[in-house]
Tab-separated table of C-alpha atoms (C1' of nucleotides) in Angstrom:
chain	number	residue	atom	x	y	z
A	1	MET	CA	52.990	138.322	88.857
A	2	THR	CA	56.496	139.561	88.346
A	3	SER	CA	59.370	137.100	88.619
A	4	PHE	CA	62.534	137.601	90.629
A	5	THR	CA	64.342	138.328	87.346
A	6	GLU	CA	61.771	140.817	86.109
A	7	GLU	CA	61.937	142.622	89.435
A	8	ASN	CA	65.678	142.936	89.077
A	9	TYR	CA	65.341	144.454	85.612
A	10	LEU	CA	62.734	146.967	86.830
A	11	LYS	CA	64.967	147.938	89.730
A	12	ALA	CA	67.957	148.327	87.410
A	13	ILE	CA	65.960	150.504	85.013
A	14	PHE	CA	64.770	152.633	87.922
A	15	HIS	CA	68.281	153.212	89.273
A	16	LEU	CA	69.742	153.973	85.842
A	17	CYS	CA	66.885	156.390	85.019
A	18	GLU	CA	67.400	158.111	88.358
A	19	ASN	CA	71.079	158.705	87.591
A	20	LYS	CA	70.164	160.209	84.240
A	21	ASN	CA	67.311	162.399	85.500
A	22	GLY	CA	64.608	160.449	83.741
A	23	LEU	CA	66.344	159.949	80.406
A	24	ALA	CA	65.749	156.599	78.691
A	25	VAL	CA	68.122	153.763	79.548
A	26	SER	CA	70.035	151.843	76.856
A	27	THR	CA	70.200	148.102	76.321
A	28	ASN	CA	73.964	148.066	76.872
A	29	GLU	CA	73.741	149.921	80.183
A	30	LEU	CA	71.230	147.354	81.384
A	31	ALA	CA	73.333	144.468	80.136
A	32	GLU	CA	76.249	145.788	82.145
A	33	ILE	CA	74.508	146.178	85.478
A	34	THR	CA	72.416	143.027	85.202
A	35	GLN	CA	75.531	141.088	84.188
A	36	THR	CA	73.962	139.662	81.056
A	37	ARG	CA	74.327	140.180	77.308
A	38	ALA	CA	72.556	142.819	75.250
A	39	ALA	CA	70.624	140.098	73.415
A	40	SER	CA	69.141	138.830	76.682
A	41	VAL	CA	68.195	142.365	77.661
A	42	SER	CA	66.428	142.974	74.343
A	43	ASP	CA	64.415	139.860	74.908
A	44	MET	CA	63.429	140.823	78.429
A	45	LEU	CA	62.519	144.358	77.336
A	46	ARG	CA	60.094	142.918	74.820
A	47	ARG	CA	58.447	140.870	77.562
A	48	LEU	CA	58.300	143.718	80.095
A	49	SER	CA	56.867	145.934	77.394
A	50	GLU	CA	54.101	143.408	76.666
A	51	LYS	CA	53.273	143.492	80.367
A	52	GLU	CA	53.154	147.308	80.164
A	53	LEU	CA	55.751	147.715	82.894
A	54	ILE	CA	58.085	149.711	80.637
A	55	LEU	CA	57.880	152.102	77.699
A	56	TYR	CA	60.082	150.627	75.025
A	57	LYS	CA	60.751	151.589	71.435
A	58	LYS	CA	63.240	149.429	69.613
A	59	TYR	CA	66.689	151.030	69.430
A	60	GLN	CA	65.401	153.993	71.481
A	61	GLY	CA	65.945	152.832	75.044
A	62	VAL	CA	63.477	152.336	77.850
A	63	THR	CA	61.714	154.065	80.748
A	64	LEU	CA	59.307	152.724	83.378
A	65	THR	CA	55.525	153.065	83.238
A	66	GLU	CA	53.773	154.132	86.433
A	67	GLU	CA	53.112	150.488	87.223
A	68	GLY	CA	56.725	149.523	86.556
A	69	LYS	CA	57.911	152.371	88.755
A	70	SER	CA	55.572	151.307	91.518
A	71	ILE	CA	56.945	147.764	91.471
A	72	ALA	CA	60.539	149.017	91.430
A	73	LEU	CA	59.873	151.283	94.416
A	74	LYS	CA	58.387	148.393	96.387
A	75	ILE	CA	61.531	146.343	95.814
A	76	ILE	CA	63.726	149.278	96.788
A	77	ARG	CA	61.616	149.884	99.905
A	78	LYS	CA	62.075	146.276	100.990
A	79	HIS	CA	65.791	146.273	100.144
A	80	ARG	CA	66.434	149.329	102.302
A	81	LEU	CA	64.234	148.231	105.201
A	82	TRP	CA	66.022	144.882	105.358
A	83	GLU	CA	69.357	146.729	105.306
A	84	VAL	CA	68.267	148.697	108.358
A	85	PHE	CA	67.249	145.436	110.036
A	86	LEU	CA	70.591	143.800	109.293
A	87	VAL	CA	72.583	146.716	110.719
A	88	GLU	CA	70.365	147.868	113.600
A	89	LYS	CA	69.098	144.523	114.842
A	90	LEU	CA	71.648	141.937	113.769
A	91	GLY	CA	74.802	144.055	114.076
A	92	PHE	CA	76.062	143.755	110.506
A	93	GLY	CA	78.459	146.368	109.127
A	94	TRP	CA	77.214	148.583	106.269
A	95	ASP	CA	79.710	146.842	103.986
A	96	GLU	CA	78.195	143.373	104.578
A	97	ILE	CA	74.535	143.867	103.816
A	98	HIS	CA	74.078	144.510	100.120
A	99	GLU	CA	74.093	140.913	98.845
A	100	ILE	CA	71.814	139.654	101.603
A	101	ALA	CA	69.328	142.476	100.973
A	102	GLU	CA	69.387	141.606	97.255
A	103	GLU	CA	67.755	138.325	98.251
A	104	LEU	CA	65.458	139.586	100.994
A	105	GLU	CA	64.026	142.330	98.768
A	106	HIS	CA	62.113	139.713	96.748
A	107	ILE	CA	60.193	138.297	99.708
A	108	ASP	CA	56.614	138.852	98.719
A	109	SER	CA	54.413	139.843	101.662
A	110	LYS	CA	52.904	143.283	102.098
A	111	VAL	CA	52.059	142.645	105.732
A	112	LEU	CA	55.619	141.497	106.444
A	113	THR	CA	57.025	144.691	104.950
A	114	GLU	CA	54.705	146.899	106.975
A	115	ARG	CA	55.363	145.048	110.221
A	116	LEU	CA	59.091	145.156	109.605
A	117	ASP	CA	58.876	148.905	108.959
A	118	ASN	CA	57.107	149.380	112.297
A	119	PHE	CA	59.479	147.084	114.156
A	120	LEU	CA	62.368	149.224	112.897
A	121	GLY	CA	60.671	152.466	113.977
A	122	ASN	CA	59.710	153.588	110.445
A	123	PRO	CA	63.203	154.612	109.407
A	124	LYS	CA	63.468	157.221	106.659
A	125	PHE	CA	67.001	156.348	105.487
A	126	ASP	CA	68.993	153.138	105.149
A	127	PRO	CA	72.517	152.543	106.526
A	128	HIS	CA	74.055	154.090	103.400
A	129	GLY	CA	71.941	157.221	103.744
A	130	ASP	CA	69.597	156.265	100.899
A	131	PRO	CA	65.966	157.320	101.347
A	132	ILE	CA	63.383	154.599	102.044
A	133	PRO	CA	60.220	154.985	99.934
A	134	ASP	CA	56.995	154.803	101.945
A	135	GLU	CA	54.167	152.358	101.288
A	136	LYS	CA	52.924	154.526	98.430
A	137	GLY	CA	56.338	154.914	96.858
A	138	ASN	CA	57.082	158.459	98.073
A	139	MET	CA	60.750	159.061	98.774
A	140	PRO	CA	61.772	161.343	101.620
A	141	SER	CA	63.895	163.978	99.917
A	142	GLN	CA	67.136	165.242	101.242
A	143	VAL	CA	69.225	167.964	99.631
A	144	SER	CA	72.730	166.685	99.293
A	145	PHE	CA	75.707	167.114	97.009
A	146	LYS	CA	79.050	165.449	96.453
A	147	LEU	CA	81.790	166.225	98.932
A	148	SER	CA	83.993	166.844	95.896
A	149	GLU	CA	81.765	169.818	95.010
A	150	ALA	CA	81.782	171.440	98.452
A	151	VAL	CA	82.980	175.013	99.027
A	152	ILE	CA	86.146	175.182	101.080
A	153	ASN	CA	85.739	175.856	104.792
A	154	THR	CA	81.973	175.317	104.844
A	155	GLU	CA	80.592	173.208	107.705
A	156	LEU	CA	79.101	169.982	106.313
A	157	VAL	CA	77.337	166.817	107.514
A	158	MET	CA	77.912	163.465	105.848
A	159	LEU	CA	74.490	162.176	104.784
A	160	GLY	CA	75.184	159.259	102.478
A	161	VAL	CA	77.310	157.450	99.949
A	162	SER	CA	76.583	156.946	96.267
A	163	GLU	CA	78.444	153.641	96.030
A	164	ASP	CA	77.897	150.601	98.207
A	165	SER	CA	80.678	148.223	97.287
A	166	ALA	CA	82.274	146.541	100.292
A	167	PRO	CA	85.823	147.769	99.495
A	168	PHE	CA	84.664	151.380	99.306
A	169	LEU	CA	82.690	151.178	102.550
A	170	GLN	CA	85.537	149.424	104.343
A	171	HIS	CA	87.844	152.174	103.160
A	172	LEU	CA	85.501	154.755	104.718
A	173	ASP	CA	85.443	152.731	107.949
A	174	LYS	CA	89.233	152.835	108.085
A	175	LEU	CA	89.119	156.603	107.700
A	176	SER	CA	86.372	156.918	110.359
A	177	LEU	CA	84.056	158.435	107.794
A	178	HIS	CA	80.564	157.529	109.027
A	179	LEU	CA	77.098	158.934	108.351
A	180	GLY	CA	76.483	161.990	110.509
A	181	ALA	CA	80.159	162.996	110.687
A	182	LYS	CA	80.798	166.744	110.648
A	183	LEU	CA	83.119	167.531	107.781
A	184	ARG	CA	84.980	170.606	106.530
A	185	VAL	CA	87.095	170.790	103.392
A	186	LEU	CA	90.357	172.496	104.266
A	187	ASP	CA	92.059	172.295	100.898
A	188	VAL	CA	91.841	170.750	97.434
A	189	SER	CA	95.081	169.722	95.734
A	190	GLY	CA	95.708	171.431	92.419
A	191	TYR	CA	97.676	168.367	91.355
A	192	ASP	CA	95.221	165.417	91.771
A	193	GLN	CA	92.128	167.057	93.283
A	194	SER	CA	92.576	165.087	96.491
A	195	LEU	CA	90.970	166.744	99.504
A	196	HIS	CA	92.293	167.613	102.914
A	197	ILE	CA	89.322	167.436	105.265
A	198	GLU	CA	88.563	167.884	108.935
A	199	ILE	CA	86.357	165.267	110.670
A	200	ASN	CA	84.259	166.121	113.748
A	201	LYS	CA	86.708	168.963	114.602
A	202	ALA	CA	88.876	166.153	115.960
A	203	GLY	CA	91.444	165.577	113.241
A	204	THR	CA	92.167	165.821	109.564
A	205	ILE	CA	92.748	163.346	106.735
A	206	HIS	CA	93.472	163.325	103.028
A	207	ILE	CA	91.061	161.578	100.667
A	208	SER	CA	91.181	161.002	96.918
A	209	LYS	CA	88.918	162.751	94.435
A	210	GLU	CA	87.234	159.358	93.757
A	211	VAL	CA	86.299	158.938	97.403
A	212	ALA	CA	85.053	162.528	97.670
A	213	CYS	CA	82.851	161.982	94.606
A	214	SER	CA	81.029	159.114	96.307
A	215	ILE	CA	80.356	160.877	99.609
A	216	LEU	CA	77.151	162.897	99.887
A	217	VAL	CA	76.960	165.869	102.253
A	218	SER	CA	74.748	168.816	103.076
A	219	LYS	CA	75.468	172.199	104.676
A	220	LYS	CA	75.248	171.916	108.417
B	1	MET	CA	74.603	124.979	94.201
B	2	THR	CA	71.098	123.809	94.886
B	3	SER	CA	68.175	125.715	93.382
B	4	PHE	CA	65.119	126.916	95.230
B	5	THR	CA	63.184	124.031	93.643
B	6	GLU	CA	65.749	121.374	94.512
B	7	GLU	CA	65.762	122.604	98.110
B	8	ASN	CA	61.993	122.183	98.251
B	9	TYR	CA	62.211	118.611	97.014
B	10	LEU	CA	64.908	117.752	99.565
B	11	LYS	CA	62.837	119.265	102.342
B	12	ALA	CA	59.757	117.347	101.188
B	13	ILE	CA	61.694	114.066	101.088
B	14	PHE	CA	63.047	114.760	104.570
B	15	HIS	CA	59.603	115.405	106.048
B	16	LEU	CA	58.008	112.394	104.349
B	17	CYS	CA	60.867	110.101	105.455
B	18	GLU	CA	60.531	111.417	108.998
B	19	ASN	CA	56.822	110.514	109.069
B	20	LYS	CA	57.640	107.012	107.886
B	21	ASN	CA	60.567	106.405	110.222
B	22	GLY	CA	63.173	106.381	107.487
B	23	LEU	CA	61.319	104.299	104.928
B	24	ALA	CA	61.776	105.275	101.287
B	25	VAL	CA	59.407	107.882	99.864
B	26	SER	CA	57.364	107.244	96.709
B	27	THR	CA	57.079	109.369	93.595
B	28	ASN	CA	53.341	109.874	94.086
B	29	GLU	CA	53.726	111.038	97.680
B	30	LEU	CA	56.236	113.609	96.506
B	31	ALA	CA	54.021	114.696	93.632
B	32	GLU	CA	51.222	115.330	96.072
B	33	ILE	CA	53.101	117.476	98.545
B	34	THR	CA	55.130	119.387	95.954
B	35	GLN	CA	51.916	120.002	93.964
B	36	THR	CA	53.361	118.638	90.728
B	37	ARG	CA	52.849	115.540	88.611
B	38	ALA	CA	54.572	112.204	89.079
B	39	ALA	CA	56.379	112.676	85.763
B	40	SER	CA	57.965	115.921	86.993
B	41	VAL	CA	59.019	114.222	90.211
B	42	SER	CA	60.668	111.315	88.343
B	43	ASP	CA	62.662	113.816	86.357
B	44	MET	CA	63.775	115.747	89.399
B	45	LEU	CA	64.720	112.541	91.227
B	46	ARG	CA	67.023	111.603	88.365
B	47	ARG	CA	68.738	114.990	88.649
B	48	LEU	CA	69.025	114.931	92.453
B	49	SER	CA	70.412	111.426	92.195
B	50	GLU	CA	73.099	112.563	89.733
B	51	LYS	CA	74.073	115.220	92.253
B	52	GLU	CA	74.245	112.495	94.941
B	53	LEU	CA	71.758	114.250	97.185
B	54	ILE	CA	69.382	111.271	97.226
B	55	LEU	CA	69.523	107.465	96.978
B	56	TYR	CA	67.191	106.542	94.171
B	57	LYS	CA	66.389	103.257	92.476
B	58	LYS	CA	63.782	103.405	89.758
B	59	TYR	CA	60.369	102.279	90.981
B	60	GLN	CA	61.807	101.736	94.480
B	61	GLY	CA	61.377	105.169	96.073
B	62	VAL	CA	63.954	107.513	97.480
B	63	THR	CA	65.850	108.460	100.655
B	64	LEU	CA	68.324	111.272	101.357
B	65	THR	CA	72.098	110.885	101.355
B	66	GLU	CA	74.015	112.471	104.223
B	67	GLU	CA	74.616	115.526	102.051
B	68	GLY	CA	70.974	115.736	101.044
B	69	LYS	CA	69.915	115.444	104.669
B	70	SER	CA	72.349	118.159	105.661
B	71	ILE	CA	70.911	120.555	103.073
B	72	ALA	CA	67.325	119.727	104.117
B	73	LEU	CA	68.153	120.378	107.765
B	74	LYS	CA	69.668	123.749	106.919
B	75	ILE	CA	66.465	124.782	105.158
B	76	ILE	CA	64.356	123.539	108.061
B	77	ARG	CA	66.602	125.392	110.514
B	78	LYS	CA	66.108	128.633	108.612
B	79	HIS	CA	62.373	128.080	108.212
B	80	ARG	CA	61.853	127.603	111.928
B	81	LEU	CA	64.152	130.448	113.001
B	82	TRP	CA	62.306	132.859	110.710
B	83	GLU	CA	59.015	131.639	112.156
B	84	VAL	CA	60.246	132.532	115.637
B	85	PHE	CA	61.269	135.947	114.316
B	86	LEU	CA	57.871	136.567	112.756
B	87	VAL	CA	55.995	135.674	115.939
B	88	GLU	CA	58.338	136.969	118.644
B	89	LYS	CA	59.598	140.141	116.983
B	90	LEU	CA	56.946	141.132	114.457
B	91	GLY	CA	53.867	139.988	116.344
B	92	PHE	CA	52.444	137.585	113.760
B	93	GLY	CA	50.070	134.826	114.833
B	94	TRP	CA	51.240	131.214	114.482
B	95	ASP	CA	48.629	130.758	111.749
B	96	GLU	CA	50.098	133.520	109.546
B	97	ILE	CA	53.732	132.572	109.239
B	98	HIS	CA	54.071	129.404	107.199
B	99	GLU	CA	53.949	130.902	103.695
B	100	ILE	CA	56.310	133.751	104.551
B	101	ALA	CA	58.805	131.333	106.116
B	102	GLU	CA	58.591	129.180	102.967
B	103	GLU	CA	60.196	132.098	101.154
B	104	LEU	CA	62.616	133.230	103.846
B	105	GLU	CA	64.015	129.706	104.298
B	106	HIS	CA	65.810	129.969	100.948
B	107	ILE	CA	67.813	133.071	101.825
B	108	ASP	CA	71.370	131.909	101.419
B	109	SER	CA	73.691	133.375	104.061
B	110	LYS	CA	75.279	131.332	106.813
B	111	VAL	CA	76.235	134.423	108.771
B	112	LEU	CA	72.691	135.785	108.561
B	113	THR	CA	71.276	132.539	109.946
B	114	GLU	CA	73.709	132.489	112.849
B	115	ARG	CA	73.148	136.151	113.714
B	116	LEU	CA	69.395	135.683	113.518
B	117	ASP	CA	69.662	132.665	115.837
B	118	ASN	CA	71.559	134.774	118.373
B	119	PHE	CA	69.210	137.724	118.026
B	120	LEU	CA	66.316	135.409	118.878
B	121	GLY	CA	68.120	133.985	121.922
B	122	ASN	CA	68.960	130.621	120.324
B	123	PRO	CA	65.446	129.204	120.505
B	124	LYS	CA	65.125	125.414	120.543
B	125	PHE	CA	61.532	125.211	119.263
B	126	ASP	CA	59.470	127.162	116.761
B	127	PRO	CA	56.000	128.642	117.388
B	128	HIS	CA	54.372	125.308	116.474
B	129	GLY	CA	56.565	123.414	118.938
B	130	ASP	CA	58.773	121.926	116.212
B	131	PRO	CA	62.436	121.489	117.156
B	132	ILE	CA	64.986	123.813	115.512
B	133	PRO	CA	68.093	121.955	114.256
B	134	ASP	CA	71.388	123.495	115.351
B	135	GLU	CA	74.152	124.628	112.993
B	136	LYS	CA	75.318	121.029	112.608
B	137	GLY	CA	71.854	119.668	111.968
B	138	ASN	CA	71.230	118.172	115.412
B	139	MET	CA	67.602	118.324	116.492
B	140	PRO	CA	66.706	118.907	120.130
B	141	SER	CA	64.575	115.914	120.983
B	142	GLN	CA	61.369	116.076	122.925
B	143	VAL	CA	59.300	113.081	123.921
B	144	SER	CA	55.757	113.752	122.863
B	145	PHE	CA	52.718	111.823	121.739
B	146	LYS	CA	49.332	112.594	120.266
B	147	LEU	CA	46.694	113.926	122.615
B	148	SER	CA	44.406	111.288	121.102
B	149	GLU	CA	46.649	108.602	122.616
B	150	ALA	CA	46.771	110.036	126.134
B	151	VAL	CA	45.680	108.065	129.164
B	152	ILE	CA	42.567	109.496	130.810
B	153	ASN	CA	43.115	111.755	133.807
B	154	THR	CA	46.886	112.110	133.312
B	155	GLU	CA	48.316	115.635	133.654
B	156	LEU	CA	49.693	116.758	130.284
B	157	VAL	CA	51.441	119.755	128.708
B	158	MET	CA	50.774	120.822	125.134
B	159	LEU	CA	54.131	120.859	123.338
B	160	GLY	CA	53.293	121.160	119.678
B	161	VAL	CA	51.063	120.559	116.687
B	162	SER	CA	51.629	118.180	113.810
B	163	GLU	CA	49.732	120.270	111.297
B	164	ASP	CA	50.286	123.921	110.517
B	165	SER	CA	47.425	124.923	108.248
B	166	ALA	CA	45.918	128.294	109.105
B	167	PRO	CA	42.355	126.916	109.606
B	168	PHE	CA	43.564	124.302	112.089
B	169	LEU	CA	45.653	126.799	114.061
B	170	GLN	CA	42.843	129.361	114.104
B	171	HIS	CA	40.546	126.656	115.411
B	172	LEU	CA	42.989	126.011	118.275
B	173	ASP	CA	43.138	129.754	118.981
B	174	LYS	CA	39.354	129.865	119.300
B	175	LEU	CA	39.526	127.002	121.797
B	176	SER	CA	42.379	128.700	123.732
B	177	LEU	CA	44.624	125.757	123.003
B	178	HIS	CA	48.130	127.219	123.054
B	179	LEU	CA	51.587	125.721	123.499
B	180	GLY	CA	52.337	125.220	127.173
B	181	ALA	CA	48.693	124.738	128.166
B	182	LYS	CA	48.100	122.172	130.918
B	183	LEU	CA	45.678	119.555	129.638
B	184	ARG	CA	43.838	116.592	131.095
B	185	VAL	CA	41.631	114.191	129.190
B	186	LEU	CA	38.415	113.718	131.153
B	187	ASP	CA	36.604	111.399	128.801
B	188	VAL	CA	36.654	109.890	125.298
B	189	SER	CA	33.358	109.408	123.495
B	190	GLY	CA	32.626	105.839	122.528
B	191	TYR	CA	30.610	107.145	119.612
B	192	ASP	CA	33.001	109.429	117.639
B	193	GLN	CA	36.176	109.355	119.765
B	194	SER	CA	35.826	113.061	120.509
B	195	LEU	CA	37.559	114.137	123.714
B	196	HIS	CA	36.365	116.060	126.712
B	197	ILE	CA	39.414	117.861	128.078
B	198	GLU	CA	40.282	120.244	130.880
B	199	ILE	CA	42.505	123.273	130.046
B	200	ASN	CA	44.719	124.924	132.672
B	201	LYS	CA	42.374	123.674	135.424
B	202	ALA	CA	40.190	126.584	134.367
B	203	GLY	CA	37.536	125.020	132.201
B	204	THR	CA	36.691	122.145	129.905
B	205	ILE	CA	35.966	121.765	126.182
B	206	HIS	CA	35.122	119.077	123.685
B	207	ILE	CA	37.423	118.503	120.695
B	208	SER	CA	37.150	116.143	117.744
B	209	LYS	CA	39.349	113.093	117.261
B	210	GLU	CA	40.952	114.869	114.264
B	211	VAL	CA	42.010	117.821	116.384
B	212	ALA	CA	43.301	115.563	119.158
B	213	CYS	CA	45.400	113.650	116.605
B	214	SER	CA	47.244	116.813	115.598
B	215	ILE	CA	48.043	118.034	119.094
B	216	LEU	CA	51.297	116.830	120.654
B	217	VAL	CA	51.619	116.555	124.420
B	218	SER	CA	53.901	115.113	127.088
B	219	LYS	CA	53.301	114.022	130.672
B	220	LYS	CA	53.620	116.970	132.993
C	1	DA	C1'	76.586	162.658	52.862
C	2	DT	C1'	78.178	158.487	53.133
C	3	DA	C1'	81.192	154.909	55.025
C	4	DA	C1'	82.816	152.857	59.220
C	5	DA	C1'	81.910	151.901	63.936
C	6	DA	C1'	78.914	150.990	67.609
C	7	DA	C1'	74.637	149.575	69.474
C	8	DT	C1'	70.670	146.800	69.172
C	9	DT	C1'	67.691	143.219	67.664
C	10	DT	C1'	66.653	138.699	65.609
C	11	DA	C1'	67.484	133.825	64.859
C	12	DG	C1'	68.434	129.672	66.663
C	13	DA	C1'	70.086	126.917	70.496
C	14	DC	C1'	70.480	125.478	75.528
C	15	DT	C1'	69.004	124.451	80.517
C	16	DA	C1'	65.769	123.903	84.379
C	17	DA	C1'	61.379	122.806	85.569
C	18	DT	C1'	57.205	121.718	84.262
C	19	DC	C1'	53.265	119.313	81.551
C	20	DT	C1'	50.373	115.388	78.907
C	21	DA	C1'	50.179	111.029	76.846
C	22	DA	C1'	52.029	106.617	76.291
C	23	DA	C1'	54.919	102.804	77.763
C	24	DA	C1'	56.798	99.921	81.294
C	25	DA	C1'	57.149	97.985	85.890
C	26	DT	C1'	55.135	96.703	90.182
C	27	DT	C1'	51.409	95.471	93.163
C	28	DT	C1'	46.891	93.575	94.071
C	29	DA	C1'	43.205	90.541	93.578
C	30	DT	C1'	41.114	86.639	92.148
D	1	DA	C1'	49.773	82.486	88.801
D	2	DT	C1'	48.114	85.454	85.938
D	3	DA	C1'	45.119	89.392	84.723
D	4	DA	C1'	43.776	93.921	86.191
D	5	DA	C1'	44.838	97.983	88.549
D	6	DT	C1'	48.133	101.091	90.116
D	7	DT	C1'	52.435	103.336	90.106
D	8	DT	C1'	56.313	104.988	87.855
D	9	DT	C1'	59.108	106.222	84.035
D	10	DT	C1'	59.960	107.801	79.311
D	11	DA	C1'	59.008	110.578	75.226
D	12	DG	C1'	58.082	114.749	73.424
D	13	DA	C1'	56.442	119.644	74.194
D	14	DT	C1'	56.387	124.167	76.586
D	15	DT	C1'	58.045	128.421	79.084
D	16	DA	C1'	61.449	131.647	81.180
D	17	DG	C1'	65.766	133.179	80.914
D	18	DT	C1'	69.974	132.877	79.047
D	19	DC	C1'	73.681	132.460	75.264
D	20	DT	C1'	76.404	133.174	70.497
D	21	DA	C1'	76.396	134.576	65.892
D	22	DA	C1'	74.367	137.115	62.319
D	23	DA	C1'	71.518	140.833	60.677
D	24	DT	C1'	69.862	145.399	61.201
D	25	DT	C1'	69.649	150.124	62.803
D	26	DT	C1'	71.706	154.181	64.656
D	27	DT	C1'	75.579	157.087	65.536
D	28	DT	C1'	80.006	158.990	64.500
D	29	DA	C1'	83.581	160.624	61.741
D	30	DT	C1'	85.442	162.156	57.824
DNA sequence: ATAAAAATTTAGACTAATCTAAAAATTTAT
DNA sequence: ATAAATTTTTAGATTAGTCTAAATTTTTAT
């Protein structure tokens, strides 16, 4: 059995690996996102390594074994399914769901997860546009890139966000930037790289480089 | 903050007190239903007492303080709401939900609980007929008694069960004994106190004294 | 290439929750 | 009313997960 805490480490390793295209993750990176100290991480890595959930060489960072990856994907599947439930069924905003899903993701019942998936209509993406792994851990893939990297004047669709902090999502709400919005970059400032964009052919706004970096789009 | 474990002790104390009409609960009783040893219980009681969640005098048993009772009722509220969700929305049988609800009851979000309650249509009873406390901890009351205590030939309605083990509930399913069924006791055996009962004026069955003791009914 | 800086691990301690074994208090039975 | 049986508590250990401080390894910079 894997504890709540172990599951959180596996999930953290998975997400960090993903952002680095499979490169090993360092103790300090893990300490930062798990909000603990490097010493505690070292200790946990030793234990996870004994359980063969991670590949760990002292001082050399860590990656997941197939079994570790499988566990991480199950947690992520549950996290994202519960997020869909919270938004679609209970009417939560996308900025209110992360912390609750952090708890729900540890509920341990295969049959519950599968029934929930069906109840929700087998969604492929969560309310932030993140792909929901299937029962076997396969992720639906979606070709997207940062809005900040888009070619000017191309027609785009907003598919996701790469940050899910409440302040960021509330900021997007204020700007009427929602998943599915049709976007077009009109201009990029030479001064601060802020973007002038058109939304749904209905109006235009200015957004900072930081915001544009955390919005994921595809060509229409 | 109360831990997962502390919440389980408070809940256990609440249920045991309820069954004894408010009398203090003993260390051994708690050890049995929490599946631990008396020594572990003693230790936990000392801690809960320091937090003023229970009234505890060494060797004299334990009752809940108002604050302890309030926490217990919140857990019970969540447990029973989630059970309704599992049955009404996800199609689980009443014999499959206890263990899952034991996990879900610890999810800590007031707003989630209230939205779930609304989503479910503010149910007053769970799938076993147990009353769901409201936000303030008030229980809807329902006058019921054991089927084993019913007067012969009286028209009755099945309102609940006082046991929720899967084998017991599956046994009731096999006998078509469901909440809301109209029952009438035709005869009680002088030999083993088994009951001959009529269900929904559609047929009759024989049930053991043990089963009849765990079925709650009211006069129609 | 080696010294300084940064990252990581080890050592030793702490807390929550548990255990067994032994001691103490209460209850029961004669 | 007192001895025996039962219940409960205490003492001392254990495990998971954390911490700080110190030691060690790796990386960076000259």
